[in-house]
XYZ file of C-alpha atoms in Angstrom:
259
model
C 11.971 1.643 -18.131
C 13.657 -0.637 -15.593
C 13.712 -4.427 -15.701
C 11.461 -4.862 -12.689
C 8.764 -2.727 -14.298
C 9.302 -4.466 -17.633
C 8.727 -7.931 -16.153
C 5.887 -7.072 -13.753
C 4.192 -4.145 -15.484
C 4.530 -4.243 -19.285
C 2.078 -6.402 -21.300
C 3.148 -8.710 -24.108
C 4.288 -7.346 -27.477
C 4.683 -3.724 -26.363
C 7.842 -2.330 -27.973
C 10.174 -0.555 -25.534
C 13.011 1.567 -26.874
C 16.551 0.637 -25.840
C 19.159 3.292 -25.085
C 21.822 3.845 -27.736
C 25.126 1.916 -27.709
C 27.168 4.982 -26.865
C 25.632 5.548 -23.461
C 23.901 2.248 -22.728
C 26.014 1.421 -19.677
C 25.595 4.918 -18.281
C 21.840 4.832 -18.750
C 21.606 1.478 -16.987
C 23.036 3.010 -13.802
C 20.229 3.366 -11.308
C 17.886 1.232 -13.393
C 19.307 -2.267 -13.010
C 20.363 -4.572 -10.222
C 20.899 -8.308 -10.244
C 17.801 -8.627 -8.038
C 14.229 -7.542 -8.748
C 11.226 -7.424 -6.430
C 7.866 -8.854 -7.376
C 5.009 -11.138 -6.382
C 5.529 -14.911 -6.226
C 2.303 -16.774 -6.989
C 3.547 -19.923 -5.240
C 4.727 -18.205 -2.052
C 1.622 -15.982 -2.286
C 3.605 -12.943 -1.172
C 6.066 -10.351 -2.444
C 9.644 -11.559 -2.692
C 13.027 -10.896 -4.296
C 13.994 -12.678 -7.517
C 17.428 -13.372 -8.978
C 17.633 -13.095 -12.773
C 19.236 -15.667 -15.055
C 19.560 -15.563 -18.834
C 20.287 -18.844 -20.638
C 21.668 -20.240 -17.360
C 23.885 -17.177 -16.801
C 23.351 -15.063 -13.732
C 22.731 -11.478 -14.811
C 24.302 -10.251 -11.620
C 25.835 -6.975 -12.836
C 25.132 -4.201 -15.312
C 28.104 -5.439 -17.359
C 26.427 -8.856 -17.716
C 23.252 -7.167 -18.888
C 25.180 -4.902 -21.215
C 26.762 -7.903 -22.951
C 23.329 -9.534 -23.318
C 21.793 -6.398 -24.804
C 24.708 -5.917 -27.203
C 23.352 -8.862 -29.205
C 20.503 -6.532 -30.159
C 18.684 -9.106 -32.287
C 16.975 -12.396 -31.573
C 15.295 -14.050 -28.632
C 16.506 -14.162 -25.047
C 15.030 -16.325 -22.280
C 15.211 -14.907 -18.771
C 14.328 -16.840 -15.624
C 13.567 -15.237 -12.280
C 14.180 -17.445 -9.249
C 12.416 -16.742 -5.960
C 14.767 -16.040 -3.054
C 12.584 -18.106 -0.715
C 12.427 -21.177 -2.949
C 14.516 -21.474 -6.127
C 11.972 -23.917 -7.559
C 9.540 -20.998 -7.794
C 10.310 -19.350 -11.123
C 8.977 -16.773 -13.536
C 10.127 -17.281 -17.119
C 10.098 -14.442 -19.637
C 10.950 -14.495 -23.348
C 12.237 -11.281 -24.959
C 12.700 -10.365 -28.603
C 15.601 -7.942 -29.083
C 15.438 -5.774 -32.186
C 17.812 -3.043 -33.389
C 16.552 -0.276 -31.142
C 13.846 -1.941 -29.079
C 12.880 -4.976 -27.032
C 9.523 -6.726 -26.725
C 8.270 -9.227 -24.168
C 6.854 -12.037 -26.318
C 6.063 -14.629 -23.640
C 5.754 -15.005 -19.880
C 4.846 -17.767 -17.417
C 3.131 -17.368 -15.031
C 1.397 -14.691 -17.054
C 1.292 -11.074 -15.950
C -2.460 -11.470 -15.435
C -1.943 -14.547 -13.218
C 0.618 -12.708 -11.080
C -1.460 -9.555 -10.768
C -4.734 -11.363 -10.071
C -3.145 -13.594 -7.461
C -1.682 -10.525 -5.764
C -5.064 -8.793 -5.902
C -6.784 -11.721 -4.172
C -6.022 -10.084 -0.818
C -8.457 -7.276 -1.618
C -11.317 -9.458 -2.755
C -12.554 -9.990 0.784
C -13.699 -6.337 0.758
C -15.248 -6.656 -2.704
C -18.521 -8.284 -3.599
C -18.527 -10.980 -6.254
C -19.262 -8.497 -9.041
C -16.481 -6.088 -8.096
C -14.004 -8.945 -7.725
C -14.849 -9.930 -11.303
C -14.377 -6.300 -12.417
C -10.898 -6.200 -10.854
C -9.996 -9.494 -12.502
C -11.131 -8.208 -15.915
C -9.260 -4.901 -15.524
C -5.986 -6.644 -14.713
C -6.458 -9.230 -17.440
C -7.206 -6.639 -20.133
C -4.209 -4.482 -19.197
C -1.968 -7.560 -19.191
C -3.052 -8.194 -22.784
C -2.506 -4.624 -23.938
C -6.091 -3.324 -23.709
C -5.784 -0.025 -21.855
C -9.126 1.700 -22.436
C -11.112 -1.408 -21.534
C -9.175 -1.830 -18.298
C -10.147 1.734 -17.300
C -13.830 0.841 -17.668
C -13.592 -1.840 -14.998
C -11.443 0.224 -12.618
C -13.994 3.039 -12.864
C -16.824 0.648 -12.044
C -15.020 -0.424 -8.847
C -14.639 3.239 -7.868
C -18.322 3.958 -8.572
C -19.570 0.869 -6.770
C -17.576 1.670 -3.638
C -19.112 5.154 -3.509
C -22.692 3.955 -4.062
C -22.293 1.081 -1.601
C -21.262 3.520 1.121
C -24.264 5.729 0.391
C -26.666 2.794 0.584
C -24.964 1.488 3.721
C -25.435 4.709 5.696
C -28.393 6.484 4.064
C -31.008 5.284 6.567
C -28.886 6.065 9.630
C -27.924 9.481 8.250
C -31.354 10.318 6.796
C -29.999 10.943 3.303
C -32.309 11.417 0.318
C -31.327 9.289 -2.680
C -32.802 11.711 -5.225
C -30.601 14.529 -3.911
C -27.489 12.351 -3.945
C -28.051 11.178 -7.524
C -27.923 14.756 -8.870
C -24.386 15.347 -7.554
C -21.274 15.023 -9.711
C -18.914 12.245 -8.675
C -16.428 14.556 -6.942
C -19.378 16.043 -5.017
C -20.611 12.560 -4.108
C -17.172 11.713 -2.719
C -17.067 14.954 -0.708
C -20.580 14.227 0.581
C -19.466 10.774 1.808
C -16.086 11.980 3.094
C -16.516 10.561 6.611
C -17.495 7.123 5.316
C -14.928 6.612 2.542
C -11.226 5.721 2.649
C -9.189 8.891 3.178
C -6.992 8.143 0.151
C -10.055 8.044 -2.098
C -11.256 11.412 -0.839
C -7.801 13.009 -1.169
C -7.401 11.597 -4.701
C -10.964 11.867 -6.011
C -9.425 13.201 -9.252
C -8.819 9.518 -9.978
C -12.396 9.200 -11.271
C -11.905 12.054 -13.753
C -8.700 10.418 -15.037
C -10.477 7.098 -15.554
C -13.394 8.804 -17.326
C -11.092 10.775 -19.594
C -9.185 7.604 -20.424
C -12.385 5.877 -21.507
C -13.568 8.759 -23.706
C -10.431 10.537 -24.946
C -7.078 8.828 -24.329
C -5.293 6.313 -26.536
C -4.650 2.668 -25.653
C -0.955 3.461 -25.216
C -1.544 6.322 -22.766
C -4.059 4.252 -20.776
C -1.619 1.347 -20.530
C 1.125 3.646 -19.250
C -1.251 5.023 -16.620
C -2.749 1.673 -15.618
C -0.145 0.641 -13.011
C -0.335 3.803 -10.851
C -4.131 3.804 -11.160
C -4.326 0.124 -10.206
C -2.037 0.880 -7.264
C -4.389 3.699 -6.221
C -7.384 1.350 -6.321
C -5.437 -1.188 -4.238
C -4.536 1.474 -1.658
C -8.215 2.445 -1.444
C -9.243 -1.192 -1.018
C -6.561 -1.801 1.608
C -7.660 1.258 3.560
C -11.288 0.200 3.251
C -10.378 -3.300 4.440
C -8.646 -1.919 7.558
C -11.582 0.387 8.263
C -14.058 -2.489 8.086
C -11.849 -4.638 10.330
C -11.647 -1.808 12.860
C -15.441 -1.373 12.855
C -15.895 -5.106 13.376
C -13.451 -5.100 16.313
C -15.232 -2.103 17.825
C -18.575 -3.904 17.534
C -17.187 -7.074 19.130
C -15.674 -5.083 22.005
C -18.852 -3.048 22.488
C -21.056 -6.161 22.510
C -18.732 -7.875 24.983
C -18.874 -4.895 27.351
C -22.672 -4.727 27.117
C -23.003 -8.436 27.904
C -20.496 -8.383 30.793
C -22.018 -9.300 34.167
C -20.461 -8.639 37.568
């Protein structure tokens, strides 16, 4: 666990084990810097934050080591945006003997994640945008299995939307398509889906297994990379749609050109 992931990825009240006193400083090497990267909801873009604890700048691993040596009680940490130091994220930690919990955060993890995800909503219909919002919100509140349900729906809807979009032009038969397994559906639509989705179609099986078999804890640990995968798919889909629109505009302009 590093501090950046703890602030921007771990939901409230999840207990994270601290390294032992004897090798704490050594274990912090490579995990901590005085700066962390994350999304600023006021700048509406990714930025670098400086970390302060009770008005002290946690600028080195030694500063952090001294803070963690307290081991018990609450610690308030503020993250100041490098672009505007009035833009802050405030986090409250509870340090216990061998663990630390995040017990408060403003703006909330859900607010940060949903604001960041707004970029992808232009390629989602209203229903899918709501699904993404629910997935992020549930994960931010420690509900892992439920968040998988909504991520899987986004995956499914993207596949079925592409089938419906091209079935008439391609002469596809809906009854034949409906009998295929999901990995077969993705392979069938290979030329019309984001390449990342096709290359990582195992993602659907992971989401399905999470819903039916995995624990809340395992699902929460897997949520961030799976959410990132969905975002990559949406970003690729967004670029593909923009390219098709530009091609159509150029083609129409050429057709209408008169000498």
